[in-house]
Amino acid sequence: MSNVFVLGHKNPDTDSICSAISYAYLKNQLGMDAEPIRLGDVNNETAFALQKFGFDQPRLVERVSEEVSQVILVDHNERQQSAVDIADVQVIEVVDHHRIANFETTDPLYFRAEPVGCTTTILLKLFKENAVEVPANIAGLMLSAIISDSLLFKSPTCTEQDVQAARELAEMAGVDAAEYGLAMLKAGADLSNKTLEDLMSLDSKEFEAGGHRFEVAQVNAIDVAEVTSRQKEIEVLMNEKIARKGLDLFVFVVTDILNNDSTAIVLGSRSGIIEGAFKSSVVDNRVLLPGVVSRKKQIIPVITEALS
Amino acid sequence: MSNVFVLGHKNPDTDSICSAISYAYLKNQLGMDAEPIRLGDVNNETAFALQKFGFDQPRLVERVSEEVSQVILVDHNERQQSAVDIADVQVIEVVDHHRIANFETTDPLYFRAEPVGCTTTILLKLFKENAVEVPANIAGLMLSAIISDSLLFKSPTCTEQDVQAARELAEMAGVDAAEYGLAMLKAGADLSNKTLEDLMSLDSKEFEAGGHRFEVAQVNAIDVAEVTSRQKEIEVLMNEKIARKGLDLFVFVVTDILNNDSTAIVLGSRSGIIEGAFKSSVVDNRVLLPGVVSRKKQIIPVITEALS
């Protein structure tokens, strides 16, 4: 039984899973007894990366406080994105690259957030600062996270630091970033074995702003029309989720990973803000967002501003 | 006119002032147009350090949004300890060593908090990570901050990293840390030119916990009895402050810097929690706290826990 869990956010993406594994490895090298865990199912893209570099999925743990009293958060800090019982354990460290909100501690802690495109770009610094070598397979996972979060360096969240880190990690891992990356993204955008319920929850995050609760789900696709052709069924599921969770707004974003645009379906009592916020026409609850691929940089701040 | 202000907390202590000057220097070396400012009067201890190393006081600015749109916070993150109009500017960076609370951003930012004894211990890392040399006079300020926050390495907040950083900085600054440090602490503990109003506000910080607002003021003294002999007058001022600010608890801590104990005067509707929280008898609104010198580590968590 480990003393400390290292965990990414709910509905884990490739960064959350790979950062948890990589940072737990680093902490173990530094003498901590840390175990990476996950809060939900691993998606196709992440499964592809784990298999490529020879890792099993981290263990699924729903209530962390039943096993440990201390946790390390990677790739998130907002409590509603974390374990359901996060208030019952001590957060001893955070390594993240998102906005900071809904986070509070009683004691000082190690909190390292940087405005870069991916958590593992920060983790590479931490390996270096602690003079711990990155094994080839861990480097492969860290590279996968950067490719995932940056959509192969094309997202506006991607910084020069991410590109440089990916270059170093690709060399350590012995893979061609562009070739491997496209294969990984395509594995993630293969929606053929997914139900609509899956699409709704695979990579969905809740936020609060101006007293309103909103959620933004995002899926990557190669054929966006394949998804949007089922809009009516999707809306039924969205409305169910809105009612169940008491959301004021639910945005379902389908991102075209080849053309770098997104199409969003918007529902909820506050959905009227979308048209003004994004300066785009909402027709039949649907809006095209040209050039928008980043939830964090191009969607959340815009909605937060509009709701506040 | 600078583009970015670097600021420590209200009622600035030596760490807040010296960190603002030192980090603004580093950011300027890295190409940012940054100016250190202060949110309040400089205390005797800080004035001694500034004079020793040849610095003027940073400029006093009360409303930061009238001059800049972006700020960097050092030595604090809680909004009630920051500029009154902090909500009107963008916080682009935080370097701190306190608990995280009442802090929220719309966008990702650089947030570097570490559980060490002093902000400048983290700043020394940042100078190194950015390969910028620390000039002797800046090293002197950074050393002063560590000595101040750690009461010459005797506070339980002091870590091995602080001791090591102070050693390096003393060498860079060309001073004997023990000798210089005692002189600086004594300058700070010289209360002869201070009114009781001064003592009440020199180093006072507000907090929230469990829906209650509390404030903890701390002064260092060589002769504690000199202060506590005026308890009745002090209580009048404390009650005024409680009424004016709507506090539920006000704790006035006098720390004996030679013997490393504290005596506290406690007032407010929630002052009944003190006896149980510190397992010490409160007699005539006064309590002796043996071995307690650190507000952050030995007082705030205890009160926060008791109020929550």
Coordinates of C-alpha atoms in Angstrom, one line a residue:
Chain A
M1 CA 0.0 0.0 0.0
S2 CA 1.5 3.3 -1.1
N3 CA 1.5 6.4 1.2
V4 CA 0.7 9.0 -1.4
F5 CA -1.5 8.9 -4.5
V6 CA -0.6 10.9 -7.6
L7 CA -3.8 11.7 -9.6
G8 CA -4.9 13.7 -12.6
H9 CA -8.4 15.0 -13.1
K10 CA -11.7 13.2 -13.6
N11 CA -12.5 12.0 -17.1
P12 CA -8.7 11.6 -17.5
D13 CA -7.0 12.6 -20.7
T14 CA -3.5 11.6 -21.9
D15 CA -1.8 14.4 -19.9
S16 CA -3.6 13.4 -16.6
I17 CA -2.7 9.7 -16.9
C18 CA 0.9 10.2 -18.2
S19 CA 1.7 12.9 -15.7
A20 CA 0.5 10.8 -12.8
I21 CA 2.6 7.9 -13.9
S22 CA 5.7 10.0 -14.7
Y23 CA 5.5 12.2 -11.5
A24 CA 4.9 9.1 -9.3
Y25 CA 8.0 7.6 -10.9
L26 CA 10.0 10.8 -10.1
K27 CA 8.7 10.9 -6.5
N28 CA 9.6 7.3 -6.0
Q29 CA 13.1 7.9 -7.3
L30 CA 13.3 10.7 -4.7
G31 CA 12.3 8.3 -1.9
M32 CA 8.6 8.9 -1.6
D33 CA 6.2 5.9 -1.7
A34 CA 3.9 7.2 -4.4
E35 CA 1.4 5.4 -6.7
P36 CA -0.3 6.8 -9.8
I37 CA -4.0 6.3 -9.9
R38 CA -6.8 7.3 -12.2
L39 CA -10.3 8.7 -11.5
G40 CA -12.0 7.3 -14.6
D41 CA -11.7 5.3 -17.8
V42 CA -8.7 5.6 -20.0
N43 CA -9.6 6.9 -23.5
N44 CA -8.5 5.3 -26.8
E45 CA -5.7 7.8 -27.3
T46 CA -4.2 7.3 -23.9
A47 CA -4.5 3.5 -24.2
F48 CA -2.6 3.7 -27.5
A49 CA 0.2 5.6 -25.7
L50 CA 0.3 3.3 -22.7
Q51 CA 0.5 0.2 -25.0
K52 CA 3.2 1.8 -27.2
F53 CA 5.5 2.4 -24.2
G54 CA 4.7 -0.7 -22.3
F55 CA 2.6 0.6 -19.3
D56 CA -0.5 -0.8 -17.7
Q57 CA -3.3 1.5 -16.8
P58 CA -3.0 3.0 -13.4
R59 CA -5.4 1.6 -10.8
L60 CA -8.9 3.1 -10.7
V61 CA -9.6 4.6 -7.3
E62 CA -12.8 6.4 -6.6
R63 CA -12.5 7.4 -2.9
V64 CA -8.8 8.2 -2.2
S65 CA -9.3 8.8 1.5
E66 CA -10.1 5.2 2.1
E67 CA -6.4 4.4 1.3
V68 CA -4.2 7.4 1.8
S69 CA -4.2 10.6 3.8
Q70 CA -2.0 12.6 1.3
V71 CA -2.2 13.1 -2.4
I72 CA -0.4 14.9 -5.2
L73 CA -2.5 16.5 -7.9
V74 CA -1.3 16.7 -11.5
D75 CA -2.9 18.5 -14.4
H76 CA -5.7 20.0 -12.3
N77 CA -6.3 22.0 -9.1
E78 CA -10.0 22.8 -9.0
R79 CA -11.6 20.6 -6.4
Q80 CA -14.7 19.7 -8.5
Q81 CA -12.4 18.1 -11.1
S82 CA -10.7 16.0 -8.5
A83 CA -11.5 12.9 -6.4
V84 CA -15.0 13.2 -4.8
D85 CA -13.5 13.0 -1.3
I86 CA -10.6 15.4 -2.0
A87 CA -11.6 17.5 1.0
D88 CA -10.8 14.5 3.3
V89 CA -7.1 14.2 2.4
Q90 CA -4.2 16.6 2.5
V91 CA -3.0 17.9 -0.9
I92 CA 0.8 18.0 -0.5
E93 CA 1.8 19.0 -4.0
V94 CA 0.2 20.3 -7.2
V95 CA 1.8 20.4 -10.6
D96 CA -0.5 21.9 -13.2
H97 CA -0.9 24.2 -16.2
H98 CA -4.4 25.4 -15.8
R99 CA -6.0 28.5 -14.2
I100 CA -6.2 28.3 -10.4
A101 CA -9.6 28.3 -8.8
N102 CA -11.6 26.5 -6.1
F103 CA -8.4 25.5 -4.4
E104 CA -7.6 26.1 -0.8
T105 CA -5.2 24.6 1.8
T106 CA -4.6 25.0 5.5
D107 CA -0.8 24.6 5.2
P108 CA 1.8 25.8 2.8
L109 CA 2.5 23.2 0.0
Y110 CA 4.5 22.8 -3.1
F111 CA 2.4 24.3 -5.9
R112 CA 4.0 24.5 -9.3
A113 CA 1.8 25.9 -12.1
E114 CA 3.2 27.3 -15.3
P115 CA 1.4 28.7 -18.3
V116 CA 2.6 26.1 -20.7
G117 CA 0.7 23.7 -22.9
C118 CA 1.2 20.5 -20.9
T119 CA 1.9 19.3 -17.4
T120 CA 4.7 17.0 -18.6
T121 CA 6.6 20.1 -19.9
I122 CA 6.9 21.2 -16.3
L123 CA 7.6 17.6 -15.1
L124 CA 10.7 17.5 -17.4
K125 CA 12.0 20.6 -15.6
L126 CA 11.4 18.8 -12.3
F127 CA 13.3 15.7 -13.4
K128 CA 16.2 18.1 -14.3
E129 CA 16.0 20.2 -11.2
N130 CA 16.2 17.0 -9.1
A131 CA 18.9 15.5 -11.3
V132 CA 16.9 12.3 -12.1
E133 CA 17.2 10.8 -15.5
V134 CA 14.1 10.2 -17.5
P135 CA 13.8 6.6 -18.7
A136 CA 13.0 6.1 -22.4
N137 CA 9.5 4.7 -21.7
I138 CA 8.6 7.5 -19.3
A139 CA 9.9 10.0 -21.9
G140 CA 7.5 8.4 -24.4
L141 CA 4.6 8.9 -22.0
M142 CA 5.6 12.5 -21.4
L143 CA 5.9 13.2 -25.1
S144 CA 2.5 11.6 -25.7
A145 CA 1.0 14.1 -23.2
I146 CA 2.5 17.1 -25.0
I147 CA 1.3 15.9 -28.4
S148 CA -2.2 15.3 -27.0
D149 CA -2.5 18.6 -25.2
S150 CA -1.1 20.6 -28.1
L151 CA -2.7 18.6 -31.0
L152 CA 0.7 18.0 -32.4
F153 CA 1.9 21.5 -31.5
K154 CA -1.0 23.2 -33.4
S155 CA -3.0 24.4 -30.4
P156 CA -2.6 28.1 -29.3
T157 CA -1.8 26.7 -25.8
C158 CA 1.4 25.2 -27.2
T159 CA 4.5 27.3 -26.1
E160 CA 8.1 27.2 -27.3
Q161 CA 8.8 25.4 -24.0
D162 CA 6.5 22.6 -25.0
V163 CA 8.0 22.2 -28.4
Q164 CA 11.5 22.1 -27.0
A165 CA 10.5 19.6 -24.3
A166 CA 8.8 17.4 -26.9
R167 CA 12.0 17.5 -29.0
E168 CA 14.1 16.3 -26.0
L169 CA 11.6 13.7 -25.0
A170 CA 11.2 12.3 -28.5
E171 CA 15.0 11.8 -28.6
M172 CA 15.0 10.1 -25.2
A173 CA 12.1 7.9 -26.2
G174 CA 13.6 7.1 -29.6
V175 CA 10.4 8.0 -31.6
D176 CA 9.6 10.4 -34.4
A177 CA 7.2 12.8 -32.8
A178 CA 5.2 13.8 -35.9
E179 CA 4.7 10.2 -37.1
Y180 CA 4.0 8.7 -33.7
G181 CA 1.9 11.7 -32.7
L182 CA -0.5 11.5 -35.7
A183 CA -1.0 7.8 -35.1
M184 CA -1.8 8.5 -31.5
L185 CA -4.2 11.3 -32.3
K186 CA -6.0 9.2 -34.9
A187 CA -6.4 6.4 -32.3
G188 CA -8.0 9.0 -30.1
A189 CA -10.3 10.3 -32.8
D190 CA -11.5 6.9 -33.7
L191 CA -15.0 7.1 -32.3
S192 CA -16.3 3.9 -33.9
N193 CA -16.5 2.0 -30.7
K194 CA -17.9 4.9 -28.6
T195 CA -21.5 5.4 -27.6
L196 CA -22.9 8.9 -27.5
E197 CA -22.8 8.6 -23.7
D198 CA -19.1 7.9 -23.9
L199 CA -18.6 11.0 -26.0
M200 CA -20.4 13.1 -23.5
S201 CA -18.2 12.1 -20.6
L202 CA -14.8 11.0 -22.0
D203 CA -13.2 14.4 -21.6
S204 CA -15.7 16.6 -19.8
K205 CA -14.9 19.2 -17.1
E206 CA -17.0 21.2 -14.8
F207 CA -16.4 24.9 -14.0
E208 CA -17.9 27.7 -11.9
A209 CA -18.1 31.3 -12.8
G210 CA -20.3 34.2 -11.6
G211 CA -22.3 31.8 -9.5
H212 CA -23.1 29.6 -12.5
R213 CA -22.1 26.0 -13.0
F214 CA -21.1 25.0 -16.5
E215 CA -19.5 22.0 -18.1
V216 CA -17.5 21.7 -21.3
A217 CA -17.1 18.3 -23.0
Q218 CA -14.6 17.9 -25.8
V219 CA -14.0 15.1 -28.3
N220 CA -11.5 15.0 -31.1
A221 CA -12.7 13.8 -34.5
I222 CA -11.5 13.3 -38.0
D223 CA -15.1 13.3 -39.4
V224 CA -17.0 16.0 -37.4
A225 CA -20.2 15.5 -39.4
E226 CA -20.3 11.9 -38.3
V227 CA -20.8 13.2 -34.8
T228 CA -23.0 16.2 -35.5
S229 CA -25.4 14.2 -37.7
R230 CA -26.6 12.7 -34.4
Q231 CA -27.3 16.1 -32.8
K232 CA -30.8 15.3 -31.7
E233 CA -29.8 12.2 -29.7
I234 CA -26.8 14.2 -28.3
E235 CA -29.1 17.0 -27.1
V236 CA -31.3 14.5 -25.2
L237 CA -28.2 13.3 -23.3
M238 CA -27.0 16.8 -22.7
N239 CA -30.3 17.9 -21.3
E240 CA -30.3 14.8 -19.0
K241 CA -26.9 15.8 -17.7
I242 CA -27.9 19.4 -17.3
A243 CA -30.9 18.3 -15.2
R244 CA -29.0 15.7 -13.2
K245 CA -26.1 18.0 -12.3
G246 CA -28.0 21.3 -12.1
L247 CA -25.8 22.9 -14.8
D248 CA -26.6 26.4 -16.1
L249 CA -24.7 25.7 -19.4
F250 CA -23.4 22.6 -21.2
V251 CA -21.1 23.0 -24.2
F252 CA -20.3 19.9 -26.3
V253 CA -17.3 20.6 -28.5
V254 CA -16.3 18.4 -31.4
T255 CA -12.8 19.4 -32.6
D256 CA -11.6 18.6 -36.1
I257 CA -8.0 17.5 -35.5
L258 CA -7.0 17.7 -39.2
N259 CA -8.5 21.2 -39.9
N260 CA -8.2 22.7 -36.4
D261 CA -11.7 24.0 -36.1
S262 CA -14.4 23.1 -33.6
T263 CA -18.2 22.7 -33.8
A264 CA -20.1 23.1 -30.5
I265 CA -23.6 22.2 -29.4
V266 CA -24.8 24.5 -26.6
L267 CA -27.6 24.0 -24.2
G268 CA -28.7 25.2 -20.8
S269 CA -30.4 28.3 -19.3
R270 CA -27.3 30.4 -19.8
S271 CA -26.6 29.2 -23.4
G272 CA -27.7 32.7 -24.6
I273 CA -24.3 34.0 -23.7
I274 CA -22.5 31.9 -26.3
E275 CA -23.4 34.0 -29.4
G276 CA -22.1 37.2 -27.9
A277 CA -19.1 35.7 -26.2
F278 CA -17.8 34.0 -29.3
K279 CA -19.1 36.5 -31.8
S280 CA -20.5 33.6 -33.8
S281 CA -24.1 32.7 -34.8
V282 CA -25.7 29.9 -32.9
V283 CA -28.1 28.2 -35.3
D284 CA -30.2 25.3 -34.0
N285 CA -28.1 25.2 -30.8
R286 CA -25.0 24.7 -32.9
V287 CA -22.1 27.1 -33.5
L288 CA -18.9 26.8 -35.6
L289 CA -15.8 28.1 -33.9
P290 CA -13.1 28.6 -36.6
G291 CA -9.6 28.1 -35.3
V292 CA -10.8 27.0 -31.9
V293 CA -9.1 23.8 -30.6
S294 CA -8.2 24.7 -27.0
R295 CA -10.8 24.4 -24.3
K296 CA -8.5 25.9 -21.8
K297 CA -7.3 28.9 -23.8
Q298 CA -10.1 29.6 -26.3
I299 CA -13.3 28.4 -24.6
I300 CA -13.1 28.5 -20.8
P301 CA -11.8 32.1 -20.4
V302 CA -14.4 33.3 -22.9
I303 CA -17.3 31.6 -21.1
T304 CA -16.0 32.6 -17.7
E305 CA -15.8 36.2 -18.7
A306 CA -19.3 36.2 -20.2
L307 CA -20.8 34.5 -17.1
S308 CA -19.0 36.8 -14.5
Chain B
M1 CA 6.0 54.1 -16.1
S2 CA 6.5 50.4 -15.6
N3 CA 4.2 47.8 -17.2
V4 CA 4.1 45.4 -14.3
F5 CA 4.1 45.9 -10.5
V6 CA 5.7 43.4 -8.2
L7 CA 4.1 43.6 -4.7
G8 CA 4.2 41.9 -1.4
H9 CA 1.4 41.8 1.1
K10 CA -0.3 44.7 3.1
N11 CA 1.6 45.7 6.3
P12 CA 4.7 44.6 4.5
D13 CA 7.4 42.7 6.4
T14 CA 11.1 42.3 5.3
D15 CA 10.3 39.3 3.1
S16 CA 7.5 41.2 1.2
I17 CA 9.7 44.3 0.6
C18 CA 12.9 42.5 -0.2
S19 CA 11.2 39.9 -2.4
A20 CA 9.5 42.6 -4.4
I21 CA 12.8 44.4 -5.0
S22 CA 14.7 41.2 -5.8
Y23 CA 12.1 39.7 -8.1
A24 CA 11.5 42.9 -10.0
Y25 CA 15.3 43.0 -10.5
L26 CA 15.3 39.5 -11.9
K27 CA 12.3 40.2 -14.2
N28 CA 13.9 43.3 -15.5
Q29 CA 17.1 41.3 -16.3
L30 CA 14.8 39.0 -18.2
G31 CA 13.4 41.8 -20.3
M32 CA 10.2 42.7 -18.4
D33 CA 9.5 46.3 -17.4
A34 CA 8.8 45.6 -13.7
E35 CA 8.7 47.9 -10.7
P36 CA 8.7 46.8 -7.0
I37 CA 6.0 48.6 -5.0
R38 CA 4.8 48.5 -1.4
L39 CA 1.3 48.5 0.0
G40 CA 2.2 50.1 3.4
D41 CA 4.9 51.5 5.6
V42 CA 8.2 49.8 5.9
N43 CA 9.0 48.6 9.4
N44 CA 12.2 49.3 11.4
E45 CA 13.7 46.0 10.6
T46 CA 13.2 46.3 6.9
A47 CA 14.5 49.9 7.0
F48 CA 17.7 48.6 8.6
A49 CA 18.1 46.1 5.8
L50 CA 17.4 48.6 3.0
Q51 CA 19.9 51.0 4.4
K52 CA 22.5 48.4 5.0
F53 CA 22.5 47.3 1.4
G54 CA 21.9 50.8 -0.1
F55 CA 18.3 50.6 -1.3
D56 CA 15.5 53.2 -1.2
Q57 CA 12.1 52.1 -0.1
P58 CA 9.9 50.9 -3.0
R59 CA 7.2 53.4 -4.0
L60 CA 3.9 53.3 -2.0
V61 CA 1.0 52.5 -4.3
E62 CA -2.5 52.0 -2.9
R63 CA -4.5 51.4 -6.1
V64 CA -2.5 49.4 -8.5
S65 CA -5.1 49.4 -11.3
E66 CA -4.7 53.1 -11.8
E67 CA -1.2 52.5 -13.2
V68 CA -0.9 49.0 -14.5
S69 CA -3.1 46.2 -15.8
Q70 CA -0.7 43.3 -14.7
V71 CA 0.9 42.5 -11.4
I72 CA 3.1 39.9 -9.8
L73 CA 2.5 38.8 -6.3
V74 CA 5.3 37.8 -4.0
D75 CA 5.0 36.5 -0.4
H76 CA 1.2 36.3 -0.5
N77 CA -1.6 35.0 -2.6
E78 CA -4.8 35.6 -0.6
R79 CA -6.7 38.5 -2.1
Q80 CA -7.6 40.2 1.2
Q81 CA -3.9 40.5 1.9
S82 CA -3.2 42.2 -1.4
A83 CA -3.9 45.5 -3.0
V84 CA -7.5 46.7 -2.5
D85 CA -8.2 46.7 -6.2
I86 CA -6.4 43.4 -6.9
A87 CA -9.6 42.1 -8.7
D88 CA -9.2 44.9 -11.3
V89 CA -5.8 43.7 -12.6
Q90 CA -4.4 40.5 -14.0
V91 CA -2.1 38.5 -11.7
I92 CA 0.4 37.1 -14.1
E93 CA 2.7 35.4 -11.6
V94 CA 2.8 34.4 -7.9
V95 CA 5.9 33.4 -5.9
D96 CA 5.0 32.5 -2.4
H97 CA 5.5 30.2 0.6
H98 CA 2.1 30.4 2.3
R99 CA -1.0 28.3 2.2
I100 CA -3.2 28.9 -0.9
A101 CA -6.6 30.4 -0.3
N102 CA -9.0 33.0 -1.7
F103 CA -7.1 33.0 -5.0
E104 CA -8.6 32.5 -8.4
T105 CA -7.7 33.4 -12.0
T106 CA -9.4 33.2 -15.3
D107 CA -6.2 32.2 -17.2
P108 CA -3.3 29.9 -16.5
L109 CA -0.4 31.7 -14.8
Y110 CA 3.0 31.1 -13.4
F111 CA 2.4 30.1 -9.7
R112 CA 5.4 29.0 -7.7
A113 CA 4.7 28.2 -4.1
E114 CA 7.0 26.0 -2.0
P115 CA 6.8 25.0 1.6
V116 CA 10.0 26.8 2.7
G117 CA 10.6 29.4 5.3
C118 CA 11.0 32.5 3.0
T119 CA 10.1 33.7 -0.5
T120 CA 13.6 34.6 -1.3
T121 CA 14.7 31.0 -0.9
I122 CA 12.5 30.3 -3.9
L123 CA 13.7 33.4 -5.7
L124 CA 17.3 32.2 -5.4
K125 CA 16.2 29.1 -7.3
L126 CA 14.6 31.3 -9.9
F127 CA 17.8 33.3 -10.4
K128 CA 19.7 30.1 -10.9
E129 CA 17.0 28.5 -13.2
N130 CA 17.2 31.6 -15.4
A131 CA 21.0 31.8 -15.1
V132 CA 21.0 35.4 -13.8
E133 CA 23.7 36.4 -11.3
V134 CA 22.5 37.8 -8.0
P135 CA 24.3 41.1 -7.3
A136 CA 25.8 41.5 -3.8
N137 CA 23.3 44.1 -2.7
I138 CA 20.3 42.1 -3.9
A139 CA 21.8 39.0 -2.1
G140 CA 22.0 41.1 1.1
L141 CA 18.2 41.8 0.8
M142 CA 17.4 38.2 0.1
L143 CA 19.5 37.1 3.1
S144 CA 17.7 39.7 5.3
A145 CA 14.3 38.2 4.3
I146 CA 15.4 34.7 5.3
I147 CA 16.8 35.9 8.6
S148 CA 13.6 37.9 9.3
D149 CA 11.2 35.1 8.4
S150 CA 13.2 32.4 10.2
L151 CA 14.1 34.5 13.3
L152 CA 17.8 33.7 12.5
F153 CA 17.0 30.1 11.6
K154 CA 15.2 29.4 14.8
S155 CA 11.6 29.3 13.6
P156 CA 10.0 25.9 12.9
T157 CA 9.2 27.3 9.4
C158 CA 12.9 27.3 8.6
T159 CA 13.9 24.4 6.3
E160 CA 17.3 23.1 5.3
Q161 CA 16.8 24.8 2.0
D162 CA 16.5 28.2 3.8
V163 CA 19.6 27.6 5.7
Q164 CA 21.5 26.6 2.6
A165 CA 20.2 29.6 0.6
A166 CA 21.1 32.0 3.4
R167 CA 24.6 30.5 3.5
E168 CA 25.1 31.2 -0.2
L169 CA 23.5 34.6 0.0
A170 CA 25.7 35.7 2.9
E171 CA 28.7 34.7 0.9
M172 CA 27.5 36.7 -2.1
A173 CA 26.6 39.7 0.1
G174 CA 29.9 39.5 2.0
V175 CA 28.3 39.6 5.4
D176 CA 28.3 37.4 8.5
A177 CA 24.7 36.1 8.7
A178 CA 24.6 35.7 12.5
E179 CA 26.1 39.0 13.4
Y180 CA 24.3 41.0 10.8
G181 CA 21.1 39.1 11.5
L182 CA 21.0 39.8 15.2
A183 CA 21.6 43.5 14.6
M184 CA 18.7 43.5 12.1
L185 CA 16.3 41.7 14.4
K186 CA 17.1 44.0 17.2
A187 CA 16.5 47.0 15.0
G188 CA 13.1 45.5 14.3
A189 CA 12.4 44.7 18.0
D190 CA 13.1 48.3 19.0
L191 CA 9.6 49.4 19.8
S192 CA 10.7 52.7 21.5
N193 CA 9.5 54.9 18.6
K194 CA 6.2 53.0 18.1
T195 CA 2.8 53.9 19.2
L196 CA 0.4 51.1 20.2
E197 CA -1.5 51.8 17.0
D198 CA 1.7 51.1 15.1
L199 CA 2.2 47.8 16.9
M200 CA -1.4 46.8 16.1
S201 CA -0.9 47.2 12.4
L202 CA 2.8 46.8 11.6
D203 CA 2.5 43.1 10.7
S204 CA -1.1 42.2 10.9
K205 CA -2.8 39.8 8.5
E206 CA -6.4 38.9 7.9
F207 CA -7.7 35.4 7.3
E208 CA -11.0 33.6 6.8
A209 CA -12.0 30.1 8.0
G210 CA -15.3 28.4 8.6
G211 CA -17.1 31.6 7.6
H212 CA -15.3 33.6 10.3
R213 CA -12.9 36.5 9.8
F214 CA -9.9 36.7 12.0
E215 CA -6.8 38.7 12.1
V216 CA -3.4 38.0 13.7
A217 CA -1.0 40.8 14.4
Q218 CA 2.6 40.0 15.4
V219 CA 5.4 42.1 16.8
N220 CA 8.9 41.0 17.8
A221 CA 10.2 42.2 21.1
I222 CA 13.2 41.9 23.3
D223 CA 11.3 43.0 26.4
V224 CA 7.8 41.4 26.1
A225 CA 6.6 42.8 29.5
E226 CA 7.2 46.3 28.2
V227 CA 4.4 45.6 25.7
T228 CA 2.1 43.6 27.8
S229 CA 2.2 46.1 30.7
R230 CA 0.0 48.2 28.5
Q231 CA -2.6 45.5 27.9
K232 CA -5.6 47.6 28.8
E233 CA -4.8 50.3 26.3
I234 CA -4.0 47.6 23.7
E235 CA -7.4 45.9 24.3
V236 CA -9.2 49.2 23.6
L237 CA -7.5 49.5 20.2
M238 CA -8.1 45.8 19.5
N239 CA -11.8 46.2 20.2
E240 CA -12.0 49.2 17.9
K241 CA -10.4 47.2 15.1
I242 CA -12.8 44.3 15.7
A243 CA -15.8 46.6 15.5
R244 CA -14.5 48.5 12.5
K245 CA -13.5 45.4 10.4
G246 CA -16.3 43.1 11.6
L247 CA -13.7 40.5 12.9
D248 CA -14.8 37.4 14.8
L249 CA -11.4 37.1 16.4
F250 CA -8.3 39.2 16.8
V251 CA -5.1 37.8 18.2
F252 CA -2.2 40.1 19.1
V253 CA 1.0 38.2 19.4
V254 CA 4.2 39.5 21.0
T255 CA 7.1 37.3 20.2
D256 CA 10.2 37.2 22.4
I257 CA 13.0 36.9 19.8
L258 CA 15.7 36.0 22.4
N259 CA 13.8 33.3 24.2
N260 CA 11.6 32.1 21.2
D261 CA 8.2 32.2 23.1
S262 CA 5.1 34.3 22.4
T263 CA 2.5 35.9 24.5
A264 CA -0.9 36.6 22.9
I265 CA -3.8 38.8 23.7
V266 CA -7.0 37.4 22.3
L267 CA -10.4 39.2 21.8
G268 CA -13.5 38.8 19.7
S269 CA -16.7 36.7 19.8
R270 CA -14.8 33.6 18.8
S271 CA -11.9 34.0 21.2
G272 CA -13.3 31.1 23.3
I273 CA -11.6 28.7 20.8
I274 CA -8.1 29.8 21.7
E275 CA -7.8 27.9 25.0
G276 CA -8.8 24.5 23.5
A277 CA -6.9 25.1 20.2
F278 CA -3.6 25.9 21.9
K279 CA -4.2 23.8 25.0
S280 CA -3.1 26.7 27.1
S281 CA -5.0 28.7 29.8
V282 CA -6.3 32.1 28.7
V283 CA -6.2 34.3 31.8
D284 CA -7.4 37.9 31.6
N285 CA -7.5 37.6 27.8
R286 CA -3.9 36.7 27.7
V287 CA -2.1 33.4 26.9
L288 CA 1.5 32.3 27.0
L289 CA 2.5 30.2 23.9
P290 CA 5.8 28.4 24.8
G291 CA 8.0 27.7 21.8
V292 CA 5.6 29.5 19.4
V293 CA 7.2 32.0 17.1
S294 CA 5.7 31.3 13.7
R295 CA 2.3 32.8 12.8
K296 CA 2.2 30.8 9.6
K297 CA 3.1 27.4 11.0
Q298 CA 2.1 27.5 14.7
I299 CA -0.8 29.9 14.9
I300 CA -2.8 30.2 11.6
P301 CA -3.3 26.4 11.0
V302 CA -4.4 25.9 14.6
I303 CA -6.9 28.7 14.5
T304 CA -8.1 27.7 11.1
E305 CA -8.7 24.2 12.2
A306 CA -10.5 25.3 15.4
L307 CA -12.8 27.7 13.4
S308 CA -13.6 25.3 10.6

